[in-house]
PDB file of N, CA and C in Angstrom:
ATOM      1  N   MET F   1      34.034 224.313  99.209  1.00  0.00           N
ATOM      2  CA  MET F   1      34.178 222.985  99.916  1.00  0.00           C
ATOM      3  C   MET F   1      35.382 221.970  98.994  1.00  0.00           C
ATOM      4  N   GLU F   2      35.925 222.176  99.867  1.00  0.00           N
ATOM      5  CA  GLU F   2      36.701 220.291  99.363  1.00  0.00           C
ATOM      6  C   GLU F   2      36.582 220.280 100.392  1.00  0.00           C
ATOM      7  N   ASP F   3      36.517 218.272  99.746  1.00  0.00           N
ATOM      8  CA  ASP F   3      36.128 217.170 101.095  1.00  0.00           C
ATOM      9  C   ASP F   3      37.980 215.715 100.934  1.00  0.00           C
ATOM     10  N   GLN F   4      38.297 217.157 101.562  1.00  0.00           N
ATOM     11  CA  GLN F   4      40.008 216.286 101.724  1.00  0.00           C
ATOM     12  C   GLN F   4      40.504 214.317 102.169  1.00  0.00           C
ATOM     13  N   TYR F   5      39.434 214.923 103.011  1.00  0.00           N
ATOM     14  CA  TYR F   5      40.058 213.197 103.805  1.00  0.00           C
ATOM     15  C   TYR F   5      38.941 212.520 104.156  1.00  0.00           C
ATOM     16  N   GLY F   6      38.546 212.520 103.233  1.00  0.00           N
ATOM     17  CA  GLY F   6      37.379 211.878 103.649  1.00  0.00           C
ATOM     18  C   GLY F   6      35.455 212.207 104.328  1.00  0.00           C
ATOM     19  N   SER F   7      34.472 212.112 104.193  1.00  0.00           N
ATOM     20  CA  SER F   7      33.195 212.059 104.861  1.00  0.00           C
ATOM     21  C   SER F   7      33.284 212.797 105.722  1.00  0.00           C
ATOM     22  N   ASP F   8      34.509 213.019 107.311  1.00  0.00           N
ATOM     23  CA  ASP F   8      34.536 213.281 108.191  1.00  0.00           C
ATOM     24  C   ASP F   8      35.354 214.808 107.677  1.00  0.00           C
ATOM     25  N   TYR F   9      36.098 214.579 107.605  1.00  0.00           N
ATOM     26  CA  TYR F   9      36.663 215.482 107.892  1.00  0.00           C
ATOM     27  C   TYR F   9      36.958 216.141 106.544  1.00  0.00           C
ATOM     28  N   ILE F  10      37.406 217.951 106.259  1.00  0.00           N
ATOM     29  CA  ILE F  10      37.763 218.653 105.676  1.00  0.00           C
ATOM     30  C   ILE F  10      38.263 220.394 105.379  1.00  0.00           C
ATOM     31  N   THR F  11      37.981 220.835 104.528  1.00  0.00           N
ATOM     32  CA  THR F  11      39.891 221.552 104.580  1.00  0.00           C
ATOM     33  C   THR F  11      38.626 222.796 103.933  1.00  0.00           C
ATOM     34  N   ILE F  12      38.774 224.050 104.577  1.00  0.00           N
ATOM     35  CA  ILE F  12      38.723 225.173 104.179  1.00  0.00           C
ATOM     36  C   ILE F  12      39.411 226.076 104.255  1.00  0.00           C
ATOM     37  N   GLU F  13      39.330 227.139 103.446  1.00  0.00           N
ATOM     38  CA  GLU F  13      39.792 228.264 103.120  1.00  0.00           C
ATOM     39  C   GLU F  13      39.540 229.832 103.265  1.00  0.00           C
ATOM     40  N   ASP F  14      40.074 230.477 103.795  1.00  0.00           N
ATOM     41  CA  ASP F  14      39.177 231.884 104.148  1.00  0.00           C
ATOM     42  C   ASP F  14      39.988 232.684 103.097  1.00  0.00           C
ATOM     43  N   GLU F  15      39.643 234.128 103.372  1.00  0.00           N
ATOM     44  CA  GLU F  15      39.526 234.810 102.344  1.00  0.00           C
ATOM     45  C   GLU F  15      40.538 235.134 102.645  1.00  0.00           C
ATOM     46  N   ASP F  16      41.576 235.063 104.054  1.00  0.00           N
ATOM     47  CA  ASP F  16      43.290 235.502 103.369  1.00  0.00           C
ATOM     48  C   ASP F  16      44.217 233.821 103.377  1.00  0.00           C
ATOM     49  N   GLY F  17      43.108 233.123 102.962  1.00  0.00           N
ATOM     50  CA  GLY F  17      44.045 232.211 102.217  1.00  0.00           C
ATOM     51  C   GLY F  17      44.787 230.945 103.232  1.00  0.00           C
ATOM     52  N   VAL F  18      44.525 231.351 103.989  1.00  0.00           N
ATOM     53  CA  VAL F  18      44.632 230.242 105.461  1.00  0.00           C
ATOM     54  C   VAL F  18      43.724 229.677 105.126  1.00  0.00           C
ATOM     55  N   GLU F  19      44.279 227.673 105.444  1.00  0.00           N
ATOM     56  CA  GLU F  19      43.967 226.118 105.174  1.00  0.00           C
ATOM     57  C   GLU F  19      43.840 226.056 106.623  1.00  0.00           C
ATOM     58  N   TYR F  20      42.054 225.775 106.922  1.00  0.00           N
ATOM     59  CA  TYR F  20      41.714 224.938 107.935  1.00  0.00           C
ATOM     60  C   TYR F  20      41.144 223.800 107.739  1.00  0.00           C
ATOM     61  N   GLU F  21      41.511 222.512 108.354  1.00  0.00           N
ATOM     62  CA  GLU F  21      41.945 221.374 108.895  1.00  0.00           C
ATOM     63  C   GLU F  21      40.696 221.172 109.759  1.00  0.00           C
ATOM     64  N   LEU F  22      39.228 220.937 109.289  1.00  0.00           N
ATOM     65  CA  LEU F  22      38.292 220.735 109.831  1.00  0.00           C
ATOM     66  C   LEU F  22      37.732 219.569 110.165  1.00  0.00           C
ATOM     67  N   GLU F  23      37.034 219.228 111.217  1.00  0.00           N
ATOM     68  CA  GLU F  23      36.382 217.128 111.386  1.00  0.00           C
ATOM     69  C   GLU F  23      34.371 217.520 111.860  1.00  0.00           C
ATOM     70  N   VAL F  24      34.012 217.165 110.216  1.00  0.00           N
ATOM     71  CA  VAL F  24      32.588 216.866 110.535  1.00  0.00           C
ATOM     72  C   VAL F  24      31.701 216.685 111.752  1.00  0.00           C
ATOM     73  N   LEU F  25      31.107 217.643 112.478  1.00  0.00           N
ATOM     74  CA  LEU F  25      30.576 216.540 113.362  1.00  0.00           C
ATOM     75  C   LEU F  25      28.983 216.010 112.711  1.00  0.00           C
ATOM     76  N   THR F  26      28.162 216.396 112.004  1.00  0.00           N
ATOM     77  CA  THR F  26      27.212 215.948 112.050  1.00  0.00           C
ATOM     78  C   THR F  26      26.115 217.429 111.499  1.00  0.00           C
ATOM     79  N   THR F  27      26.108 217.468 110.221  1.00  0.00           N
ATOM     80  CA  THR F  27      25.225 218.195 109.357  1.00  0.00           C
ATOM     81  C   THR F  27      23.606 218.433 109.449  1.00  0.00           C
ATOM     82  N   LEU F  28      23.012 219.261 109.380  1.00  0.00           N
ATOM     83  CA  LEU F  28      22.050 219.748 109.563  1.00  0.00           C
ATOM     84  C   LEU F  28      21.008 220.232 108.156  1.00  0.00           C
ATOM     85  N   ASP F  29      19.867 220.120 107.092  1.00  0.00           N
ATOM     86  CA  ASP F  29      19.136 220.651 106.901  1.00  0.00           C
ATOM     87  C   ASP F  29      18.321 221.218 107.222  1.00  0.00           C
ATOM     88  N   TYR F  30      17.840 222.411 107.440  1.00  0.00           N
ATOM     89  CA  TYR F  30      16.443 223.176 108.244  1.00  0.00           C
ATOM     90  C   TYR F  30      16.578 224.095 107.417  1.00  0.00           C
ATOM     91  N   ASN F  31      14.989 224.961 107.347  1.00  0.00           N
ATOM     92  CA  ASN F  31      14.155 225.441 106.800  1.00  0.00           C
ATOM     93  C   ASN F  31      15.249 225.747 104.859  1.00  0.00           C
ATOM     94  N   GLY F  32      15.243 224.731 104.727  1.00  0.00           N
ATOM     95  CA  GLY F  32      16.303 224.861 102.865  1.00  0.00           C
ATOM     96  C   GLY F  32      17.865 225.242 103.136  1.00  0.00           C
ATOM     97  N   SER F  33      18.637 225.091 103.870  1.00  0.00           N
ATOM     98  CA  SER F  33      19.836 225.135 104.121  1.00  0.00           C
ATOM     99  C   SER F  33      20.343 223.865 104.394  1.00  0.00           C
ATOM    100  N   THR F  34      21.573 223.679 104.250  1.00  0.00           N
ATOM    101  CA  THR F  34      22.280 222.871 104.822  1.00  0.00           C
ATOM    102  C   THR F  34      23.301 223.665 105.983  1.00  0.00           C
ATOM    103  N   TYR F  35      24.233 223.504 107.207  1.00  0.00           N
ATOM    104  CA  TYR F  35      24.683 223.729 108.159  1.00  0.00           C
ATOM    105  C   TYR F  35      25.022 222.514 109.142  1.00  0.00           C
ATOM    106  N   LEU F  36      25.687 223.028 108.908  1.00  0.00           N
ATOM    107  CA  LEU F  36      27.812 221.675 109.747  1.00  0.00           C
ATOM    108  C   LEU F  36      28.254 222.229 111.291  1.00  0.00           C
ATOM    109  N   ALA F  37      28.235 221.451 111.876  1.00  0.00           N
ATOM    110  CA  ALA F  37      28.383 221.421 113.358  1.00  0.00           C
ATOM    111  C   ALA F  37      30.244 220.482 112.837  1.00  0.00           C
ATOM    112  N   VAL F  38      31.521 221.728 113.235  1.00  0.00           N
ATOM    113  CA  VAL F  38      32.724 221.264 112.701  1.00  0.00           C
ATOM    114  C   VAL F  38      33.185 221.563 114.347  1.00  0.00           C
ATOM    115  N   VAL F  39      34.609 221.218 113.893  1.00  0.00           N
ATOM    116  CA  VAL F  39      35.381 220.939 115.299  1.00  0.00           C
ATOM    117  C   VAL F  39      37.475 221.003 114.630  1.00  0.00           C
ATOM    118  N   PRO F  40      37.942 221.985 115.122  1.00  0.00           N
ATOM    119  CA  PRO F  40      39.388 222.171 114.325  1.00  0.00           C
ATOM    120  C   PRO F  40      40.248 220.415 114.824  1.00  0.00           C
ATOM    121  N   ALA F  41      40.286 220.195 113.051  1.00  0.00           N
ATOM    122  CA  ALA F  41      40.849 218.837 113.103  1.00  0.00           C
ATOM    123  C   ALA F  41      42.336 217.974 113.783  1.00  0.00           C
ATOM    124  N   ASP F  42      42.289 218.500 114.283  1.00  0.00           N
ATOM    125  CA  ASP F  42      43.948 218.786 114.885  1.00  0.00           C
ATOM    126  C   ASP F  42      43.543 219.204 116.821  1.00  0.00           C
ATOM    127  N   SER F  43      42.908 219.284 117.002  1.00  0.00           N
ATOM    128  CA  SER F  43      42.883 219.961 118.558  1.00  0.00           C
ATOM    129  C   SER F  43      42.574 218.562 119.476  1.00  0.00           C
ATOM    130  N   GLY F  44      43.452 218.329 120.289  1.00  0.00           N
ATOM    131  CA  GLY F  44      43.468 216.819 121.363  1.00  0.00           C
ATOM    132  C   GLY F  44      43.103 216.514 122.333  1.00  0.00           C
ATOM    133  N   ASP F  45      42.202 218.125 122.241  1.00  0.00           N
ATOM    134  CA  ASP F  45      41.237 218.664 123.702  1.00  0.00           C
ATOM    135  C   ASP F  45      39.955 217.849 123.903  1.00  0.00           C
ATOM    136  N   THR F  46      39.633 216.847 123.691  1.00  0.00           N
ATOM    137  CA  THR F  46      38.576 216.816 123.087  1.00  0.00           C
ATOM    138  C   THR F  46      37.507 216.775 124.628  1.00  0.00           C
ATOM    139  N   GLU F  47      37.846 217.566 125.866  1.00  0.00           N
ATOM    140  CA  GLU F  47      36.918 216.839 126.833  1.00  0.00           C
ATOM    141  C   GLU F  47      36.573 219.020 126.605  1.00  0.00           C
ATOM    142  N   ASN F  48      37.549 219.889 125.887  1.00  0.00           N
ATOM    143  CA  ASN F  48      36.622 221.267 125.977  1.00  0.00           C
ATOM    144  C   ASN F  48      36.813 222.001 124.398  1.00  0.00           C
ATOM    145  N   LEU F  49      35.597 221.245 123.612  1.00  0.00           N
ATOM    146  CA  LEU F  49      35.695 221.490 121.951  1.00  0.00           C
ATOM    147  C   LEU F  49      35.172 222.595 122.140  1.00  0.00           C
ATOM    148  N   GLU F  50      35.580 223.630 120.893  1.00  0.00           N
ATOM    149  CA  GLU F  50      34.621 224.227 120.199  1.00  0.00           C
ATOM    150  C   GLU F  50      33.864 223.982 119.364  1.00  0.00           C
ATOM    151  N   VAL F  51      32.657 223.869 119.512  1.00  0.00           N
ATOM    152  CA  VAL F  51      31.903 223.331 117.993  1.00  0.00           C
ATOM    153  C   VAL F  51      31.553 224.597 117.179  1.00  0.00           C
ATOM    154  N   SER F  52      31.572 225.103 115.901  1.00  0.00           N
ATOM    155  CA  SER F  52      31.387 226.473 115.086  1.00  0.00           C
ATOM    156  C   SER F  52      30.214 225.325 114.678  1.00  0.00           C
ATOM    157  N   ILE F  53      29.136 226.123 113.633  1.00  0.00           N
ATOM    158  CA  ILE F  53      27.812 225.953 113.457  1.00  0.00           C
ATOM    159  C   ILE F  53      28.641 226.526 111.681  1.00  0.00           C
ATOM    160  N   LEU F  54      28.782 226.219 111.136  1.00  0.00           N
ATOM    161  CA  LEU F  54      28.457 226.976 109.342  1.00  0.00           C
ATOM    162  C   LEU F  54      27.617 226.949 108.289  1.00  0.00           C
ATOM    163  N   LYS F  55      26.967 227.448 107.570  1.00  0.00           N
ATOM    164  CA  LYS F  55      26.224 227.930 106.981  1.00  0.00           C
ATOM    165  C   LYS F  55      26.715 227.271 105.777  1.00  0.00           C
ATOM    166  N   SER F  56      25.826 226.695 104.946  1.00  0.00           N
ATOM    167  CA  SER F  56      26.436 225.667 103.249  1.00  0.00           C
ATOM    168  C   SER F  56      25.877 226.639 102.155  1.00  0.00           C
ATOM    169  N   VAL F  57      26.405 227.198 102.067  1.00  0.00           N
ATOM    170  CA  VAL F  57      25.524 229.043  99.857  1.00  0.00           C
ATOM    171  C   VAL F  57      26.289 229.051  99.121  1.00  0.00           C
ATOM    172  N   GLU F  58      25.072 228.466  98.448  1.00  0.00           N
ATOM    173  CA  GLU F  58      25.909 229.031  96.985  1.00  0.00           C
ATOM    174  C   GLU F  58      26.785 229.873  96.585  1.00  0.00           C
ATOM    175  N   GLU F  59      27.783 230.866  95.923  1.00  0.00           N
ATOM    176  CA  GLU F  59      27.510 231.370  95.713  1.00  0.00           C
ATOM    177  C   GLU F  59      28.073 230.941  94.013  1.00  0.00           C
ATOM    178  N   ASP F  60      28.096 231.997  92.856  1.00  0.00           N
ATOM    179  CA  ASP F  60      28.518 232.019  91.970  1.00  0.00           C
ATOM    180  C   ASP F  60      28.270 230.315  91.102  1.00  0.00           C
ATOM    181  N   GLY F  61      27.133 229.716  91.657  1.00  0.00           N
ATOM    182  CA  GLY F  61      27.593 228.933  91.336  1.00  0.00           C
ATOM    183  C   GLY F  61      28.507 227.328  92.213  1.00  0.00           C
ATOM    184  N   GLU F  62      29.376 228.108  93.067  1.00  0.00           N
ATOM    185  CA  GLU F  62      30.015 227.089  94.255  1.00  0.00           C
ATOM    186  C   GLU F  62      30.047 226.861  95.913  1.00  0.00           C
ATOM    187  N   GLU F  63      29.986 225.958  95.870  1.00  0.00           N
ATOM    188  CA  GLU F  63      29.484 225.420  97.382  1.00  0.00           C
ATOM    189  C   GLU F  63      29.568 226.333  97.980  1.00  0.00           C
ATOM    190  N   ILE F  64      29.881 227.187  99.031  1.00  0.00           N
ATOM    191  CA  ILE F  64      30.980 227.768 100.803  1.00  0.00           C
ATOM    192  C   ILE F  64      30.337 227.070 101.550  1.00  0.00           C
ATOM    193  N   LEU F  65      30.699 227.734 102.346  1.00  0.00           N
ATOM    194  CA  LEU F  65      30.548 227.948 103.899  1.00  0.00           C
ATOM    195  C   LEU F  65      30.857 228.890 104.861  1.00  0.00           C
ATOM    196  N   CYS F  66      30.408 229.923 105.612  1.00  0.00           N
ATOM    197  CA  CYS F  66      30.026 230.592 105.791  1.00  0.00           C
ATOM    198  C   CYS F  66      29.679 231.238 107.347  1.00  0.00           C
ATOM    199  N   ALA F  67      30.248 231.757 107.965  1.00  0.00           N
ATOM    200  CA  ALA F  67      29.291 232.103 109.660  1.00  0.00           C
ATOM    201  C   ALA F  67      28.187 232.366 109.901  1.00  0.00           C
ATOM    202  N   ILE F  68      27.398 232.226 110.671  1.00  0.00           N
ATOM    203  CA  ILE F  68      25.865 232.543 110.921  1.00  0.00           C
ATOM    204  C   ILE F  68      25.790 234.299 111.397  1.00  0.00           C
ATOM    205  N   GLU F  69      25.691 235.005 110.596  1.00  0.00           N
ATOM    206  CA  GLU F  69      24.973 236.038 110.692  1.00  0.00           C
ATOM    207  C   GLU F  69      24.352 236.859 112.373  1.00  0.00           C
ATOM    208  N   ASP F  70      23.386 236.165 111.329  1.00  0.00           N
ATOM    209  CA  ASP F  70      21.789 236.501 112.347  1.00  0.00           C
ATOM    210  C   ASP F  70      21.408 235.736 113.002  1.00  0.00           C
ATOM    211  N   GLU F  71      21.878 236.511 114.557  1.00  0.00           N
ATOM    212  CA  GLU F  71      21.471 235.658 116.228  1.00  0.00           C
ATOM    213  C   GLU F  71      20.626 234.114 116.282  1.00  0.00           C
ATOM    214  N   ASP F  72      19.330 234.707 116.048  1.00  0.00           N
ATOM    215  CA  ASP F  72      18.152 233.934 115.836  1.00  0.00           C
ATOM    216  C   ASP F  72      18.939 232.995 114.968  1.00  0.00           C
ATOM    217  N   GLU F  73      19.065 233.030 114.867  1.00  0.00           N
ATOM    218  CA  GLU F  73      19.278 231.658 113.010  1.00  0.00           C
ATOM    219  C   GLU F  73      20.495 230.634 113.901  1.00  0.00           C
ATOM    220  N   LEU F  74      21.366 231.592 114.170  1.00  0.00           N
ATOM    221  CA  LEU F  74      22.485 230.487 115.343  1.00  0.00           C
ATOM    222  C   LEU F  74      22.268 229.368 116.097  1.00  0.00           C
ATOM    223  N   GLU F  75      21.372 230.372 116.962  1.00  0.00           N
ATOM    224  CA  GLU F  75      20.659 229.428 117.850  1.00  0.00           C
ATOM    225  C   GLU F  75      19.597 228.782 117.599  1.00  0.00           C
ATOM    226  N   THR F  76      19.008 228.557 116.571  1.00  0.00           N
ATOM    227  CA  THR F  76      18.009 227.878 116.779  1.00  0.00           C
ATOM    228  C   THR F  76      18.676 226.475 115.572  1.00  0.00           C
ATOM    229  N   VAL F  77      19.431 226.470 115.497  1.00  0.00           N
ATOM    230  CA  VAL F  77      20.086 226.068 114.500  1.00  0.00           C
ATOM    231  C   VAL F  77      21.563 225.343 115.635  1.00  0.00           C
ATOM    232  N   TYR F  78      21.455 225.947 115.784  1.00  0.00           N
ATOM    233  CA  TYR F  78      22.878 225.684 117.223  1.00  0.00           C
ATOM    234  C   TYR F  78      22.530 224.637 118.462  1.00  0.00           C
ATOM    235  N   GLY F  79      20.320 225.054 118.713  1.00  0.00           N
ATOM    236  CA  GLY F  79      20.136 223.998 119.857  1.00  0.00           C
ATOM    237  C   GLY F  79      19.095 222.980 118.511  1.00  0.00           C
ATOM    238  N   LEU F  80      18.998 222.718 117.744  1.00  0.00           N
ATOM    239  CA  LEU F  80      19.069 222.019 116.819  1.00  0.00           C
ATOM    240  C   LEU F  80      19.707 220.641 116.508  1.00  0.00           C
ATOM    241  N   ILE F  81      21.025 221.408 116.649  1.00  0.00           N
ATOM    242  CA  ILE F  81      22.220 220.236 116.543  1.00  0.00           C
ATOM    243  C   ILE F  81      22.806 220.057 117.161  1.00  0.00           C
ATOM    244  N   MET F  82      22.747 220.837 118.580  1.00  0.00           N
ATOM    245  CA  MET F  82      23.239 220.040 119.873  1.00  0.00           C
ATOM    246  C   MET F  82      22.379 218.778 119.883  1.00  0.00           C
ATOM    247  N   ASP F  83      20.656 218.969 119.597  1.00  0.00           N
ATOM    248  CA  ASP F  83      20.143 218.288 120.200  1.00  0.00           C
ATOM    249  C   ASP F  83      19.964 216.615 119.580  1.00  0.00           C
ATOM    250  N   SER F  84      20.714 217.042 118.703  1.00  0.00           N
ATOM    251  CA  SER F  84      20.535 215.324 117.449  1.00  0.00           C
ATOM    252  C   SER F  84      21.853 215.477 117.571  1.00  0.00           C
ATOM    253  N   LEU F  85      22.766 215.937 118.288  1.00  0.00           N
ATOM    254  CA  LEU F  85      24.857 215.471 118.924  1.00  0.00           C
ATOM    255  C   LEU F  85      24.193 213.877 119.795  1.00  0.00           C
ATOM    256  N   TYR F  86      23.059 214.760 120.548  1.00  0.00           N
ATOM    257  CA  TYR F  86      23.269 214.437 122.456  1.00  0.00           C
ATOM    258  C   TYR F  86      21.836 212.330 121.847  1.00  0.00           C
ATOM    259  N   GLU F  87      21.305 213.089 121.212  1.00  0.00           N
ATOM    260  CA  GLU F  87      20.347 211.694 120.692  1.00  0.00           C
ATOM    261  C   GLU F  87      20.910 211.115 119.882  1.00  0.00           C
ATOM    262  N   GLU F  88      21.788 210.977 118.857  1.00  0.00           N
ATOM    263  CA  GLU F  88      23.382 210.043 118.878  1.00  0.00           C
ATOM    264  C   GLU F  88      24.082 209.596 119.188  1.00  0.00           C
ATOM    265  N   GLU F  89      24.026 210.217 121.113  1.00  0.00           N
ATOM    266  CA  GLU F  89      25.406 209.684 121.859  1.00  0.00           C
ATOM    267  C   GLU F  89      24.734 209.143 122.765  1.00  0.00           C
ATOM    268  N   ALA F  90      23.305 209.035 122.566  1.00  0.00           N
ATOM    269  CA  ALA F  90      22.497 208.481 123.758  1.00  0.00           C
ATOM    270  C   ALA F  90      22.389 206.768 122.648  1.00  0.00           C
ATOM    271  N   ASP F  91      21.959 206.678 121.641  1.00  0.00           N
ATOM    272  CA  ASP F  91      22.302 205.839 120.640  1.00  0.00           C
ATOM    273  C   ASP F  91      22.705 204.699 120.833  1.00  0.00           C
TER     274      ASP F  91
END
């Protein structure tokens, strides 16, 4: 994972070598893992953003982001992140 633009933006590369620029909305540490809520950085439509949740894992000594395969884990983390985002918005 490369932090190219500062703390709020990252660039990731998929297994086909395609790069994506993402804005990090928030991070969550839960059950010993770190999760990121991200949206496409170039999205101009702020009303209909699709939030993606990625899990940070270590592979061969390098930190990578991956999709969450376990549905229960995804639902739990998504709920916690959305609660956190709405809490921040209320403040």
